[in-house]
């Protein structure tokens, strides 16, 4: 049974079975289903005081990562105006964004409360793709909810990918990377048939630092998947069932 836990409380520190000690989650709740600037149906996850992530549920993919937590815009909800344009607002510099259009600033103006009505919703990008025996097949992602381990303070996002006529189950557990210097994404794939290769687009929009220049993005993979570069973009490539540990860093 999938558990949708809207308020997850964080103890002072968590000792996982791996032996790694993670700091307490910085917010209560630390995982929510929300709308954000220009995006609805988002899973917002505050992993640490220095890293939060947002997942695009319909697209079954990472949407944004930033160096901070969030504020709750619904505290200022005004029924006379309708829905606020942003119900939850990220606080911190943008490290990653997977959205339409060109480069974005790491310190956008919409990090404050808004009084606009009805949020607009960006057009989803195609982030999952596949080939079967070297021929392209259509991939339809479907978000299947998430499970939370309240004791360990971990979350597993669940996706179902319809790739051609095949059904592939995917789980993803996001966490701060060892040392707190990036994002760790722990994937498990089940149902990839012989001859199929799945690809997940990793490269996001160009992030323009407020002081000039751009954020350098790096992705590495260990396990059954690999990171490949095609047409100047990075992809997680998976051609068999198994586990892949993906780590992204931004400088």
C-alpha positions as a Python dict, from the first residue, in 0.01 Angstrom:
ca = {
    (1, 'X'): (0, 0, 0),
    (2, 'X'): (133, 343, -93),
    (3, 'X'): (149, 585, 198),
    (4, 'X'): (90, 951, 119),
    (5, 'X'): (230, 1122, 427),
    (6, 'X'): (163, 1493, 430),
    (7, 'X'): (339, 1568, 760),
    (8, 'X'): (660, 1384, 835),
    (9, 'X'): (837, 1473, 1158),
    (10, 'X'): (1215, 1464, 1184),
    (11, 'X'): (1409, 1342, 1489),
    (12, 'X'): (1746, 1494, 1577),
    (13, 'X'): (1946, 1246, 1368),
    (14, 'X'): (1881, 923, 1183),
    (15, 'X'): (2105, 613, 1176),
    (16, 'X'): (2031, 415, 860),
    (17, 'X'): (2112, 48, 804),
    (18, 'X'): (2401, 155, 583),
    (19, 'X'): (2565, 312, 887),
    (20, 'X'): (2545, 664, 744),
    (21, 'X'): (2411, 933, 976),
    (22, 'X'): (2195, 1198, 812),
    (23, 'X'): (2107, 1524, 981),
    (24, 'X'): (1748, 1593, 1079),
    (25, 'X'): (1519, 1704, 800),
    (26, 'X'): (1506, 2082, 815),
    (27, 'X'): (1132, 2141, 781),
    (28, 'X'): (805, 2003, 916),
    (29, 'X'): (664, 1870, 690),
    (30, 'X'): (972, 1786, 481),
    (31, 'X'): (783, 1629, 189),
    (32, 'X'): (467, 1780, 38),
    (33, 'X'): (247, 1774, -272),
    (34, 'X'): (230, 2138, -381),
    (35, 'X'): (220, 2392, -661),
    (36, 'X'): (521, 2613, -730),
    (37, 'X'): (599, 2903, -964),
    (38, 'X'): (468, 2802, -1308),
    (39, 'X'): (430, 2438, -1204),
    (40, 'X'): (154, 2234, -1040),
    (41, 'X'): (149, 1872, -914),
    (42, 'X'): (494, 1892, -759),
    (43, 'X'): (650, 1680, -486),
    (44, 'X'): (861, 1918, -278),
    (45, 'X'): (1126, 1747, -61),
    (46, 'X'): (1340, 1939, 188),
    (47, 'X'): (1641, 1709, 224),
    (48, 'X'): (1862, 1940, 430),
    (49, 'X'): (1899, 2305, 523),
    (50, 'X'): (2118, 2341, 213),
    (51, 'X'): (1931, 2128, -41),
    (52, 'X'): (1569, 2091, -147),
    (53, 'X'): (1432, 1924, -459),
    (54, 'X'): (1106, 1936, -652),
    (55, 'X'): (980, 1647, -864),
    (56, 'X'): (737, 1690, -1153),
    (57, 'X'): (479, 1419, -1080),
    (58, 'X'): (321, 1389, -1430),
    (59, 'X'): (667, 1380, -1590),
    (60, 'X'): (815, 1140, -1330),
    (61, 'X'): (1134, 1345, -1317),
    (62, 'X'): (1340, 1593, -1118),
    (63, 'X'): (1216, 1945, -1189),
    (64, 'X'): (1423, 2176, -970),
    (65, 'X'): (1689, 2177, -698),
    (66, 'X'): (1797, 2471, -484),
    (67, 'X'): (2027, 2552, -192),
    (68, 'X'): (1773, 2608, 84),
    (69, 'X'): (1426, 2523, 211),
    (70, 'X'): (1084, 2682, 142),
    (71, 'X'): (817, 2912, 280),
    (72, 'X'): (446, 2833, 286),
    (73, 'X'): (259, 3082, 71),
    (74, 'X'): (-77, 2931, 162),
    (75, 'X'): (-50, 3108, 499),
    (76, 'X'): (-139, 3424, 305),
    (77, 'X'): (-421, 3266, 104),
    (78, 'X'): (-696, 3510, 10),
    (79, 'X'): (-1023, 3348, -98),
    (80, 'X'): (-1131, 3667, -270),
    (81, 'X'): (-838, 3638, -514),
    (82, 'X'): (-851, 3263, -565),
    (83, 'X'): (-546, 3038, -560),
    (84, 'X'): (-215, 3212, -510),
    (85, 'X'): (18, 3179, -806),
    (86, 'X'): (261, 3003, -576),
    (87, 'X'): (155, 2801, -276),
    (88, 'X'): (507, 2698, -171),
    (89, 'X'): (805, 2915, -256),
    (90, 'X'): (1166, 2788, -268),
    (91, 'X'): (1419, 2988, -69),
    (92, 'X'): (1774, 2970, -197),
    (93, 'X'): (1978, 2976, -514),
    (94, 'X'): (1862, 2754, -798),
    (95, 'X'): (2109, 2476, -871),
    (96, 'X'): (1905, 2288, -1131),
    (97, 'X'): (1590, 2334, -1336),
    (98, 'X'): (1433, 2111, -1599),
    (99, 'X'): (1188, 2340, -1777),
    (100, 'X'): (1110, 2481, -2120),
    (101, 'X'): (1294, 2786, -2247),
    (102, 'X'): (1649, 2903, -2212),
    (103, 'X'): (1875, 2989, -1922),
    (104, 'X'): (1736, 3105, -1589),
    (105, 'X'): (1878, 3313, -1307),
    (106, 'X'): (1990, 3144, -986),
    (107, 'X'): (1807, 3418, -792),
    (108, 'X'): (1471, 3470, -969),
    (109, 'X'): (1233, 3743, -861),
    (110, 'X'): (948, 3501, -784),
    (111, 'X'): (1107, 3381, -458),
    (112, 'X'): (866, 3605, -266),
    (113, 'X'): (493, 3567, -194),
    (114, 'X'): (267, 3641, -489),
    (115, 'X'): (-90, 3768, -504),
    (116, 'X'): (-154, 3655, -860),
    (117, 'X'): (-443, 3420, -930),
    (118, 'X'): (-445, 3072, -1085),
    (119, 'X'): (-95, 2937, -1142),
    (120, 'X'): (13, 2878, -1499),
    (121, 'X'): (162, 2537, -1576),
    (122, 'X'): (470, 2489, -1789),
    (123, 'X'): (456, 2244, -2077),
    (124, 'X'): (623, 1917, -1972),
    (125, 'X'): (947, 1828, -2145),
    (126, 'X'): (1024, 1483, -2284),
    (127, 'X'): (1275, 1348, -2033),
    (128, 'X'): (1219, 970, -2068),
    (129, 'X'): (1295, 800, -2398),
    (130, 'X'): (1371, 445, -2513),
    (131, 'X'): (1483, 227, -2797),
    (132, 'X'): (1399, -138, -2860),
    (133, 'X'): (1651, -320, -3079),
    (134, 'X'): (1785, 24, -3179),
    (135, 'X'): (1442, 150, -3293),
    (136, 'X'): (1279, 436, -3102),
    (137, 'X'): (968, 355, -2899),
    (138, 'X'): (730, 592, -2723),
    (139, 'X'): (761, 623, -2346),
    (140, 'X'): (467, 733, -2133),
    (141, 'X'): (560, 807, -1769),
    (142, 'X'): (304, 761, -1493),
    (143, 'X'): (354, 877, -1135),
    (144, 'X'): (247, 607, -887),
    (145, 'X'): (287, 792, -556),
    (146, 'X'): (552, 767, -289),
    (147, 'X'): (623, 565, 25),
    (148, 'X'): (776, 712, 338),
    (149, 'X'): (974, 538, 613),
    (150, 'X'): (906, 761, 911),
    (151, 'X'): (1171, 594, 1126),
    (152, 'X'): (1451, 623, 873),
    (153, 'X'): (1317, 954, 731),
    (154, 'X'): (1347, 827, 374),
    (155, 'X'): (1114, 852, 77),
    (156, 'X'): (1076, 638, -236),
    (157, 'X'): (911, 789, -542),
    (158, 'X'): (738, 535, -768),
    (159, 'X'): (695, 557, -1146),
    (160, 'X'): (552, 328, -1413),
    (161, 'X'): (699, 371, -1761),
    (162, 'X'): (501, 236, -2055),
    (163, 'X'): (776, 188, -2314),
    (164, 'X'): (626, 53, -2632),
    (165, 'X'): (431, -251, -2508),
    (166, 'X'): (654, -302, -2201),
    (167, 'X'): (585, -187, -1844),
    (168, 'X'): (888, -81, -1643),
    (169, 'X'): (864, -14, -1269),
    (170, 'X'): (1101, 254, -1138),
    (171, 'X'): (1163, 368, -782),
    (172, 'X'): (1381, 665, -691),
    (173, 'X'): (1506, 760, -345),
    (174, 'X'): (1650, 1114, -331),
    (175, 'X'): (1902, 1208, -61),
    (176, 'X'): (2183, 1452, -1),
    (177, 'X'): (2508, 1310, -138),
    (178, 'X'): (2783, 1203, 98),
    (179, 'X'): (2942, 1516, 241),
    (180, 'X'): (2635, 1724, 152),
    (181, 'X'): (2787, 1846, -175),
    (182, 'X'): (2520, 1726, -414),
    (183, 'X'): (2207, 1523, -481),
    (184, 'X'): (2203, 1144, -461),
    (185, 'X'): (1932, 962, -661),
    (186, 'X'): (1905, 590, -586),
    (187, 'X'): (1717, 415, -871),
    (188, 'X'): (1575, 64, -899),
    (189, 'X'): (1450, -60, -1239),
    (190, 'X'): (1231, -368, -1294),
    (191, 'X'): (1080, -496, -1619),
    (192, 'X'): (1328, -375, -1883),
    (193, 'X'): (1306, -634, -2163),
    (194, 'X'): (1601, -768, -2358),
    (195, 'X'): (1700, -526, -2632),
    (196, 'X'): (1553, -216, -2466),
    (197, 'X'): (1753, 88, -2357),
    (198, 'X'): (1590, 353, -2138),
    (199, 'X'): (1727, 707, -2122),
    (200, 'X'): (1654, 979, -1867),
    (201, 'X'): (1752, 1335, -1960),
    (202, 'X'): (1971, 1482, -1685),
    (203, 'X'): (2096, 1810, -1831),
    (204, 'X'): (1883, 2100, -1713),
    (205, 'X'): (1850, 2463, -1815),
    (206, 'X'): (2159, 2681, -1807),
    (207, 'X'): (2170, 2845, -1463),
    (208, 'X'): (2317, 3195, -1478),
    (209, 'X'): (2493, 3285, -1153),
    (210, 'X'): (2399, 3627, -1018),
    (211, 'X'): (2769, 3721, -1017),
    (212, 'X'): (2821, 3614, -1377),
    (213, 'X'): (2898, 3282, -1541),
    (214, 'X'): (2705, 2958, -1524),
    (215, 'X'): (2664, 2664, -1292),
    (216, 'X'): (2876, 2363, -1387),
    (217, 'X'): (2670, 2047, -1368),
    (218, 'X'): (2821, 1699, -1317),
    (219, 'X'): (2647, 1359, -1312),
    (220, 'X'): (2806, 1026, -1222),
    (221, 'X'): (2651, 678, -1203),
    (222, 'X'): (2746, 352, -1035),
    (223, 'X'): (2562, 21, -1061),
    (224, 'X'): (2378, -115, -1364),
    (225, 'X'): (2328, 222, -1537),
    (226, 'X'): (2568, 462, -1704),
    (227, 'X'): (2582, 834, -1780),
    (228, 'X'): (2622, 917, -2148),
    (229, 'X'): (2650, 1239, -2350),
    (230, 'X'): (2444, 1278, -2667),
    (231, 'X'): (2396, 1600, -2861),
    (232, 'X'): (2569, 1791, -2581),
    (233, 'X'): (2328, 1663, -2314),
    (234, 'X'): (2377, 1410, -2036),
    (235, 'X'): (2152, 1107, -1993),
    (236, 'X'): (2116, 823, -1746),
    (237, 'X'): (2111, 511, -1963),
    (238, 'X'): (1967, 183, -1837),
    (239, 'X'): (1952, -133, -2051),
    (240, 'X'): (1882, -393, -1781),
    (241, 'X'): (1704, -432, -1451),
    (242, 'X'): (1894, -340, -1138),
    (243, 'X'): (2004, -56, -914),
    (244, 'X'): (2184, 262, -1015),
    (245, 'X'): (2321, 527, -782),
    (246, 'X'): (2323, 863, -957),
    (247, 'X'): (2495, 1169, -806),
    (248, 'X'): (2460, 1524, -934),
    (249, 'X'): (2676, 1818, -824),
    (250, 'X'): (2671, 2185, -920),
    (251, 'X'): (2955, 2438, -893),
}
